[in-house]
Every structure is written in C-alpha cells, then in structure tokens.
PDB file of C-alpha atoms in Angstrom:
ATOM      1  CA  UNK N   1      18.513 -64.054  37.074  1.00 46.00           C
ATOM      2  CA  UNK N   2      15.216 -65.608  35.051  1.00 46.00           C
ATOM      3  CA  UNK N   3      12.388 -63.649  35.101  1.00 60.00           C
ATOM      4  CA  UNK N   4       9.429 -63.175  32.766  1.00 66.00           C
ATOM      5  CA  UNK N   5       8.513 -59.725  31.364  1.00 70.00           C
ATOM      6  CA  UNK N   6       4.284 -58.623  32.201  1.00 78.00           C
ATOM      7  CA  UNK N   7       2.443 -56.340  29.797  1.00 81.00           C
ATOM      8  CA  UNK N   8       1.474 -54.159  32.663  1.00 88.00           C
ATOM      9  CA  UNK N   9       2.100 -52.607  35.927  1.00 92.00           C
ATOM     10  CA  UNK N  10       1.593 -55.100  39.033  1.00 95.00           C
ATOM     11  CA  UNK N  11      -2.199 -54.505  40.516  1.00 95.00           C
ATOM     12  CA  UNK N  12      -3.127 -55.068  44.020  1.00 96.00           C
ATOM     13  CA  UNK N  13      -3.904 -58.936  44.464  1.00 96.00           C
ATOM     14  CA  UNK N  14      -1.256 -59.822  42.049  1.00 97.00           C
ATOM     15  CA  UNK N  15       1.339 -61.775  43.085  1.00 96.00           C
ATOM     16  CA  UNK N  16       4.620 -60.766  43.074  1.00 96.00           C
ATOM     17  CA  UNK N  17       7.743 -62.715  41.548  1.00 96.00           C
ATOM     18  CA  UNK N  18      11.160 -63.726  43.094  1.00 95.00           C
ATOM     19  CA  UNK N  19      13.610 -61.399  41.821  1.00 94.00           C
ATOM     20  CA  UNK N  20      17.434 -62.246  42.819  1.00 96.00           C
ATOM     21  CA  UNK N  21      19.766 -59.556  42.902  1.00 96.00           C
ATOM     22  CA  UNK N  22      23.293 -58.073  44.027  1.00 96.00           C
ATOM     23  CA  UNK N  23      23.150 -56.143  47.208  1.00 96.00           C
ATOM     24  CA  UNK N  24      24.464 -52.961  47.343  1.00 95.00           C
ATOM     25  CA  UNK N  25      24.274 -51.507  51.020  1.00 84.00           C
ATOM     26  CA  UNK N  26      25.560 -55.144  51.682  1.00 87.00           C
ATOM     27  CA  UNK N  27      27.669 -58.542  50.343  1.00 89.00           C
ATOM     28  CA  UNK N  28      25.750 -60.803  48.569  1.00 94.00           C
ATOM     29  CA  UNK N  29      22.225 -61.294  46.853  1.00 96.00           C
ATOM     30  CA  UNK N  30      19.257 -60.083  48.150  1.00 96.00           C
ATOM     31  CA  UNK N  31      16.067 -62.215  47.230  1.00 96.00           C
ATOM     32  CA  UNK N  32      12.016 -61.179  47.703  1.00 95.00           C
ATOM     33  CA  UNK N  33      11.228 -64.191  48.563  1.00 94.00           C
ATOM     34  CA  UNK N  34      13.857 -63.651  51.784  1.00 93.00           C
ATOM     35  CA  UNK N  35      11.033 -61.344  53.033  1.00 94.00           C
ATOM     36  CA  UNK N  36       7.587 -64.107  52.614  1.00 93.00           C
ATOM     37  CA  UNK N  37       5.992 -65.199  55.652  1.00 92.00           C
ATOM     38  CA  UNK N  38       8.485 -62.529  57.604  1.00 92.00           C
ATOM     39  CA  UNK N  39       7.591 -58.812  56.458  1.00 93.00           C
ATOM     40  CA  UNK N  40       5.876 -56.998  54.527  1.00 96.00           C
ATOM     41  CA  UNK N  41       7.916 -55.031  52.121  1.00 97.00           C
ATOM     42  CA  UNK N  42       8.188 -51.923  50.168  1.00 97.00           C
ATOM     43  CA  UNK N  43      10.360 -52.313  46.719  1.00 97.00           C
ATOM     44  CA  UNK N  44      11.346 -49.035  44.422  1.00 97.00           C
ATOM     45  CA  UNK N  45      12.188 -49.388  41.189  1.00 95.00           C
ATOM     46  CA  UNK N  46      14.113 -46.768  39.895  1.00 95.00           C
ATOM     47  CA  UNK N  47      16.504 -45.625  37.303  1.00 91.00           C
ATOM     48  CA  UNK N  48      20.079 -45.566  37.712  1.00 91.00           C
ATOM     49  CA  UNK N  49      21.720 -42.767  40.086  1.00 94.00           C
ATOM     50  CA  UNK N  50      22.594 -41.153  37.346  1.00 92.00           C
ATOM     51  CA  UNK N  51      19.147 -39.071  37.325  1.00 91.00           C
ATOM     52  CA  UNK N  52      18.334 -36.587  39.811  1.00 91.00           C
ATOM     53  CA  UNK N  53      14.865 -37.630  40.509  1.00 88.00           C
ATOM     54  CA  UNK N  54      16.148 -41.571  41.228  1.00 91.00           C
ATOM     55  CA  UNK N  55      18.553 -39.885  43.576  1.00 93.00           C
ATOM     56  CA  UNK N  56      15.419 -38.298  45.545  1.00 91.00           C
ATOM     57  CA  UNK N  57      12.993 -41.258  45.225  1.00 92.00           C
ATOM     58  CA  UNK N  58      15.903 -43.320  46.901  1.00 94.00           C
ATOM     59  CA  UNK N  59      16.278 -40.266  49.478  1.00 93.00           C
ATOM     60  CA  UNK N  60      12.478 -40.031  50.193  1.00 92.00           C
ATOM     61  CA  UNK N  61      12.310 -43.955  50.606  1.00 94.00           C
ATOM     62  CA  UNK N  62      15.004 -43.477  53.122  1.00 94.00           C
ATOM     63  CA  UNK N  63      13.035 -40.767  55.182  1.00 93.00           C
ATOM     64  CA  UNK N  64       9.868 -43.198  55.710  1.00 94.00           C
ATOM     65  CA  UNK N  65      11.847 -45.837  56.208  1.00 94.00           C
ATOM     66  CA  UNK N  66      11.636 -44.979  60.142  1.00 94.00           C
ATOM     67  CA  UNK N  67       8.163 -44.950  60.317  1.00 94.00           C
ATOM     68  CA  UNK N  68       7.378 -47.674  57.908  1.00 95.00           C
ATOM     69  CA  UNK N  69       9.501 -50.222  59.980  1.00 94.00           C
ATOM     70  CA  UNK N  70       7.239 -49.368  62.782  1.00 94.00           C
ATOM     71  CA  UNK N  71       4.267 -50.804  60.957  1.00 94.00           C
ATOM     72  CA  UNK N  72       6.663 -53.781  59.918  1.00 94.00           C
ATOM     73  CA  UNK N  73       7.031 -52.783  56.627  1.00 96.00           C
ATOM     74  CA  UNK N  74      10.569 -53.351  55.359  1.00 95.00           C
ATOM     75  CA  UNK N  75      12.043 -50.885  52.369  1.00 96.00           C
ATOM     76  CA  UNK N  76      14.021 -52.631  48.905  1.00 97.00           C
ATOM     77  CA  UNK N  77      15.740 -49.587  46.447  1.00 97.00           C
ATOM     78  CA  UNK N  78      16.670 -51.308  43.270  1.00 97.00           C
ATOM     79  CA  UNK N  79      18.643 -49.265  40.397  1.00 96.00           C
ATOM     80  CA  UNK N  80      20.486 -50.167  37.508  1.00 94.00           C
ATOM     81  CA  UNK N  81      23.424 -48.692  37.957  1.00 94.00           C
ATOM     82  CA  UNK N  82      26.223 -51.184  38.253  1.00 94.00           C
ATOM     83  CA  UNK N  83      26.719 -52.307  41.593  1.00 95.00           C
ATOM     84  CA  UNK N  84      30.382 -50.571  42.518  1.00 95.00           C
ATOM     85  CA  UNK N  85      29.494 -47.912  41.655  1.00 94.00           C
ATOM     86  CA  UNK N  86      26.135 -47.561  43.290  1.00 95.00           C
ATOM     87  CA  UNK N  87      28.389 -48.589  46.359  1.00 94.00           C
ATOM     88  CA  UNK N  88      30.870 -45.931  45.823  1.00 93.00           C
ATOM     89  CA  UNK N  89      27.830 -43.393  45.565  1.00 93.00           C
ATOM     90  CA  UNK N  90      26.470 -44.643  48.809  1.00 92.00           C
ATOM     91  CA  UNK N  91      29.695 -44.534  50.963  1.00 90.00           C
ATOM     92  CA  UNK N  92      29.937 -40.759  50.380  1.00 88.00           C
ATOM     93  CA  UNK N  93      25.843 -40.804  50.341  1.00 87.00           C
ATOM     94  CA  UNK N  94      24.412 -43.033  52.969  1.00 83.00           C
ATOM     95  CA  UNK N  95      21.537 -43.853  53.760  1.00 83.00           C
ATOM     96  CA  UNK N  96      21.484 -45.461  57.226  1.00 76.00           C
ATOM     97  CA  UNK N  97      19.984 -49.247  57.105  1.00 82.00           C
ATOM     98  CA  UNK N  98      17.646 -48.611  53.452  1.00 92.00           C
ATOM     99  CA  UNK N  99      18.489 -51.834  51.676  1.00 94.00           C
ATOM    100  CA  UNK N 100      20.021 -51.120  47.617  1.00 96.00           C
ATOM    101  CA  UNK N 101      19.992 -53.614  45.038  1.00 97.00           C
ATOM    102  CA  UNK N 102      21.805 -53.241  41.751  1.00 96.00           C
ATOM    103  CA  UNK N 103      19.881 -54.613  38.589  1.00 95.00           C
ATOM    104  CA  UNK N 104      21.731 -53.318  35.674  1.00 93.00           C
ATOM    105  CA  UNK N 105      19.752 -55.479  33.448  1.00 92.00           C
ATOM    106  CA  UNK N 106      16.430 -54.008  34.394  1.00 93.00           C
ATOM    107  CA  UNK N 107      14.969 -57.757  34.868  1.00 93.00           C
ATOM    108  CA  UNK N 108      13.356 -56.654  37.985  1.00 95.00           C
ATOM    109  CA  UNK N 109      11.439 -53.788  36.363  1.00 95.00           C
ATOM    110  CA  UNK N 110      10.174 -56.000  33.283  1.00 94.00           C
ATOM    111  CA  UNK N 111       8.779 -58.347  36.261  1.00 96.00           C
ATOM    112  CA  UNK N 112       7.096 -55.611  37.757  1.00 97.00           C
ATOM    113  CA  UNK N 113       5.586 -54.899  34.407  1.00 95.00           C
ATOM    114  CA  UNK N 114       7.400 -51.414  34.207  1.00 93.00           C
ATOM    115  CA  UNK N 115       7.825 -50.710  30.638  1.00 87.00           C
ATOM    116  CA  UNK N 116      10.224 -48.296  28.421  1.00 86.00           C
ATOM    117  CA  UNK N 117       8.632 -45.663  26.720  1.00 83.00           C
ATOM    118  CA  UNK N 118      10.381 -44.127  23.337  1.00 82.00           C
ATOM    119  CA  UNK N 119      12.680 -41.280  23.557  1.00 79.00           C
ATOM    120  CA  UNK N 120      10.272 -39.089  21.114  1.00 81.00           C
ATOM    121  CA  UNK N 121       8.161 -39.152  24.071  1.00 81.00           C
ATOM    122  CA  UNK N 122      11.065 -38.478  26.663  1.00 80.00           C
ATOM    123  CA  UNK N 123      12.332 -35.505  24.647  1.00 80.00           C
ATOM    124  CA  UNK N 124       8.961 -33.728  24.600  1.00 82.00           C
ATOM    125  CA  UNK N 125       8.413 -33.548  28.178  1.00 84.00           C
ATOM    126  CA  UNK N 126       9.113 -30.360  30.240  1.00 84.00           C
ATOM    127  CA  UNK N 127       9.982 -30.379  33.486  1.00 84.00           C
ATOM    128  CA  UNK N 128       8.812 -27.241  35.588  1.00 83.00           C
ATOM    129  CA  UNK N 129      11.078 -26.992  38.990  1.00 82.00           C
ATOM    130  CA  UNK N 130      10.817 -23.499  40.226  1.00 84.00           C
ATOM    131  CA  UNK N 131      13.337 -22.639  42.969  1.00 86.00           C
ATOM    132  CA  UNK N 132      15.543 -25.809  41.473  1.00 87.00           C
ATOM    133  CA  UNK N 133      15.284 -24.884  37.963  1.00 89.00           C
ATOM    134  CA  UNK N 134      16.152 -21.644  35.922  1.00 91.00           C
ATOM    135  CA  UNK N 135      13.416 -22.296  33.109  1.00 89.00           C
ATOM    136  CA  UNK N 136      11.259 -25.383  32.282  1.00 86.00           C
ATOM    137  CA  UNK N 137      13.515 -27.594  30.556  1.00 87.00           C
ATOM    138  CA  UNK N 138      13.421 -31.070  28.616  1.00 86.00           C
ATOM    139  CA  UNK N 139      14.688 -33.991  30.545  1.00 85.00           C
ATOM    140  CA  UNK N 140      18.268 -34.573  29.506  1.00 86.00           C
ATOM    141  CA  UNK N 141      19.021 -30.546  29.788  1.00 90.00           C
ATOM    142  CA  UNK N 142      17.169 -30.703  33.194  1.00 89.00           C
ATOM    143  CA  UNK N 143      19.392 -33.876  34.130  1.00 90.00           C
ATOM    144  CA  UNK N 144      22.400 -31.736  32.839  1.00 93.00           C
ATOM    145  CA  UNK N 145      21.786 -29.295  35.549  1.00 94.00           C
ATOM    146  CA  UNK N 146      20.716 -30.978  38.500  1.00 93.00           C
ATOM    147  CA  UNK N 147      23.873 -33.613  38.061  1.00 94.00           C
ATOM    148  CA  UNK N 148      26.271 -30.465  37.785  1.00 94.00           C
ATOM    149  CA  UNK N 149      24.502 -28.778  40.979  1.00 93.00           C
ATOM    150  CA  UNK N 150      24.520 -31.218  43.238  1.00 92.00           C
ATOM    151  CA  UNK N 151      27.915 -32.261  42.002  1.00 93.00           C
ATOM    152  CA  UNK N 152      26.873 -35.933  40.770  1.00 93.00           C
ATOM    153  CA  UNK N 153      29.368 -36.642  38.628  1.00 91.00           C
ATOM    154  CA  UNK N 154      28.586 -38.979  35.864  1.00 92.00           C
ATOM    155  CA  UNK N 155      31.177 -42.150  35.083  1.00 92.00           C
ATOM    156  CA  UNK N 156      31.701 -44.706  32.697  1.00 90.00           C
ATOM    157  CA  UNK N 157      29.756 -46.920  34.951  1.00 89.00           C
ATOM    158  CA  UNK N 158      27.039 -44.141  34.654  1.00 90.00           C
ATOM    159  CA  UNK N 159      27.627 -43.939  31.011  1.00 88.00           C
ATOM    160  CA  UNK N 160      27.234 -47.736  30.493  1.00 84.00           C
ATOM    161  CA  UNK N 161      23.557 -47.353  32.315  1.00 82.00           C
ATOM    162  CA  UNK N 162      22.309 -44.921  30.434  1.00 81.00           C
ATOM    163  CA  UNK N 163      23.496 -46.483  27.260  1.00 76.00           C
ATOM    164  CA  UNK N 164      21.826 -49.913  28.495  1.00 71.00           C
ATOM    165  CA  UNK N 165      18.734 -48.716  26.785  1.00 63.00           C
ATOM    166  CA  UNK N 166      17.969 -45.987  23.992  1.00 58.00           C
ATOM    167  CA  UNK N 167      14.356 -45.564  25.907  1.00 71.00           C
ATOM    168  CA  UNK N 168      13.026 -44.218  28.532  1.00 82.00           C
ATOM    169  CA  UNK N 169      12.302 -46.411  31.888  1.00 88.00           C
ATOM    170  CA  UNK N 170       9.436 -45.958  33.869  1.00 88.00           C
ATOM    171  CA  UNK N 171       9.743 -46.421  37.598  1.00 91.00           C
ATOM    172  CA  UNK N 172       7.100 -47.535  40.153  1.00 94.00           C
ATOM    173  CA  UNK N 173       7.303 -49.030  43.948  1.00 96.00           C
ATOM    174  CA  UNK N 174       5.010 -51.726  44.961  1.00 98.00           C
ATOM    175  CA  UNK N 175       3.894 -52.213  48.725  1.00 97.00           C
ATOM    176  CA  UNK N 176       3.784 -56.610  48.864  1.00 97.00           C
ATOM    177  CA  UNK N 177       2.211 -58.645  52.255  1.00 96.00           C
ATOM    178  CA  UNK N 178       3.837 -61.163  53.924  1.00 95.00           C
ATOM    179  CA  UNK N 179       2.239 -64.115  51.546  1.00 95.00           C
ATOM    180  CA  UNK N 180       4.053 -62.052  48.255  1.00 95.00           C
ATOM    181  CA  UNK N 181       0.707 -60.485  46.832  1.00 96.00           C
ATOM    182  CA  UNK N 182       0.637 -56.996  45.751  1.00 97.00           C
ATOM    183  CA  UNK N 183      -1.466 -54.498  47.531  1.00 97.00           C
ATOM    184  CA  UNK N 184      -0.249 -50.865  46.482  1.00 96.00           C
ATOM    185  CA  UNK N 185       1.455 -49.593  43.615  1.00 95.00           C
ATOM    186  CA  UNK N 186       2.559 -46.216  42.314  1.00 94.00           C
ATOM    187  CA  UNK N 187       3.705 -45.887  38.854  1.00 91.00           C
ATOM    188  CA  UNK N 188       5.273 -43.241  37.421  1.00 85.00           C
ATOM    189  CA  UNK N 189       3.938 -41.978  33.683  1.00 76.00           C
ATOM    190  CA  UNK N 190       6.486 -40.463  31.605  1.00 68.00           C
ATOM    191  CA  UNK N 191       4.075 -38.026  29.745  1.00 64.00           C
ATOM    192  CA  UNK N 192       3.978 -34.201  29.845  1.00 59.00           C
ATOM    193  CA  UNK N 193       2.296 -33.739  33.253  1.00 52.00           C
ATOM    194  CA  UNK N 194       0.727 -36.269  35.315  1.00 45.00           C
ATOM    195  CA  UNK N 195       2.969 -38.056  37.508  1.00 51.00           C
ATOM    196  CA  UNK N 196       6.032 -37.579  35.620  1.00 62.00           C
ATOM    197  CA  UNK N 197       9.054 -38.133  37.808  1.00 69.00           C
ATOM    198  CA  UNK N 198       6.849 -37.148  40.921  1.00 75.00           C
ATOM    199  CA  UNK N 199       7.082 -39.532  44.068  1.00 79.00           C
ATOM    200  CA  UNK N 200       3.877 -41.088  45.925  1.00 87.00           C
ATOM    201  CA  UNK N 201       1.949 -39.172  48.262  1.00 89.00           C
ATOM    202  CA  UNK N 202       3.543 -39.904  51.482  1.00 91.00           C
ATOM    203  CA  UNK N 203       0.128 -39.758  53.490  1.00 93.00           C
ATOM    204  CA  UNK N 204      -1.302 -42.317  50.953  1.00 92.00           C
ATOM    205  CA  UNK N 205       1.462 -45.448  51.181  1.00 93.00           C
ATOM    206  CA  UNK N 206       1.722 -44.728  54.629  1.00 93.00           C
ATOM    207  CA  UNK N 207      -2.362 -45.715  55.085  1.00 93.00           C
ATOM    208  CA  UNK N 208      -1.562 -48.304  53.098  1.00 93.00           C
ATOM    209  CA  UNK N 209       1.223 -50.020  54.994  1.00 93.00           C
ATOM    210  CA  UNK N 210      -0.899 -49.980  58.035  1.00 93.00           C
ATOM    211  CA  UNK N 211      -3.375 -51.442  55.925  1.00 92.00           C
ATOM    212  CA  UNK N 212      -1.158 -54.348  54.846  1.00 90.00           C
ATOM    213  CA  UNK N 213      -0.112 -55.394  58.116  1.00 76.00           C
ATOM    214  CA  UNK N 214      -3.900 -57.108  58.354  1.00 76.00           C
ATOM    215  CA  UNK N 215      -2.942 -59.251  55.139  1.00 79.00           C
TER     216      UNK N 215
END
C-alpha cells in the first residue's frame, strides 16, 4: 500500500486518504474509499492487541457501534498486529459485525498524521488505574499486568509488532463524511497525564456523528 506520511494529526475539513488494507473480521482488503458517497465512517487507529488499552478502544468502538449505525455512521478498527493473528484473537474475542483491519506496517497511521513518540518519553509515564491496578506503574510493567490478568497471551506474532518499532505509537480515530473530509478527531497524547491512553468522550463523537450526517 502507497501512502504519504503528514506532519500532523488530520483536522476537521481535511481530506482524508485511501488507505488499502487486509481485512480481519473478513477475506480480502478493505478500502476507505469503499465507504465515499455511501457512509459516513468512523476509523480507529490503534496499536497492536498486544496492549491492554488497544484491546478496550477496539471494545468501546464495538459498544457504539449500535447506535452509531443508526445515525449511518459505519465503524473501521485498524491495528498492527499481523492479520492471523488478530483473527485468531477475534474468534475467541468477537465482536459482532465491527469491521478489523490489519496494518502491520503502520502506513495507515503515518496517513493520518499519527506520529511515534521516543521511548524516553514512554518510559516516564505513569499510569494510575485504581481498582485495575495495584500501584501506578510505567507502561510496559502496567502492560505486563493487564496482559497476564486478562490472560492475553503474547506470541511471536505479538512479539514481531512490538518489535516493528523501538517508539511509541500514538493512536487517534477520525469521524470522515460521505465526500472523504474529516470532521472529528481524537488523538491520543502520550505524555504524563492528558489524554494518555484514555478513549473519546462518548457523549462528544456521538454529537458529532449526528452532526456529520448533514455533510
């Protein structure tokens, strides 16, 4: 798949590229363009399955899924873990109709404009989970424990994502109208606070998708 890299996040009235890409809840390729001049749609990009907090964006996106479709808004999860396996993970994990894609290159996120951030600035972050968490906890100990509690366990094909890149990916979901302009975002900022690994506000991207459905 070709696609060029932006220096920044998608904004509302950008327009949003084709991105091509193996289908995981499904054979074949899913395209964006598929949805232009049909739907709306709502694509997630996330990290692989691998982390916890991918593993509940995907879950969340599921949940509205429902009562986005009933504004005509259709839902895209994109990952980069390597497509069998994000199959295998989603036979014993389903998530009734939510279209996957598998992008174990990342092309999709560089085309969104979601950058990498250095692992000095992964490492110092401290996640705060209370009721999930024993202690606050930097990421890769946190990911330690969530994986082990919820039983993920991680495989070569797991191994090989997290490997892909010695940074840290941010992840972001962009709301696009039917004539493939942006007109939502939420990006994620891997920092200590702010809206590190926290999801959008549910009440706010669902005013938007009825808000889109004018476009």
């Amino acid at each position: 798949m070709s696609t060029s890299s932006v220096d920044r996040p998608l904004q509302p009235g950008d327009k949003a590229p084709n991105i091509v890409l193996d289908a995981i809840s499904r054979d074949g390729k899913i395209a964006l363009d598929d949805f232009r001049d049909r739907n709306p749609l709502l694509i997630g990009m996330f990290r692989g399955l691998h982390c916890p907090f991918c593993r509940r964006h995907v879950a969340a996106m599921a949940r509205l899924k429902p009562a986005l479709r009933e504004k005509g808004v259709e839902c895209l999860a994109v990952v980069i873990t390597p497509v069998e396996r994000a199959r295998l993970y989603f036979r014993y994990h389903p998530a009734p109709d939510l279209l996957a894609a598998s992008d174990p290159e990342r092309a999709s996120h560089r085309a969104f404009g979601l950058r990498e951030v250095g692992m000095d600035t992964v490492m110092a972050i401290r996640v705060d989970l209370p009721g999930e968490l024993p202690e606050p906890m930097h990421v890769m100990a946190m990911n330690d424990f969530l994986n082990k509690k919820e039983g993920y366990e991680i495989t070569e094909a797991d191994q090989q994502a997290m490997a892909s890149s010695l940074r840290g990916q941010v992840v972001g979901q962009f709301l696009i109208d039917r004539g493939g302009i942006v007109r939502w975002n939420f990006t994620e900022a891997l920092e200590d606070g702010l809206n590190t690994f926290r999801a959008p506000n549910p009440e706010e991207l669902m005013s938007a998708a009825s808000q889109v459905a004018h476009y």
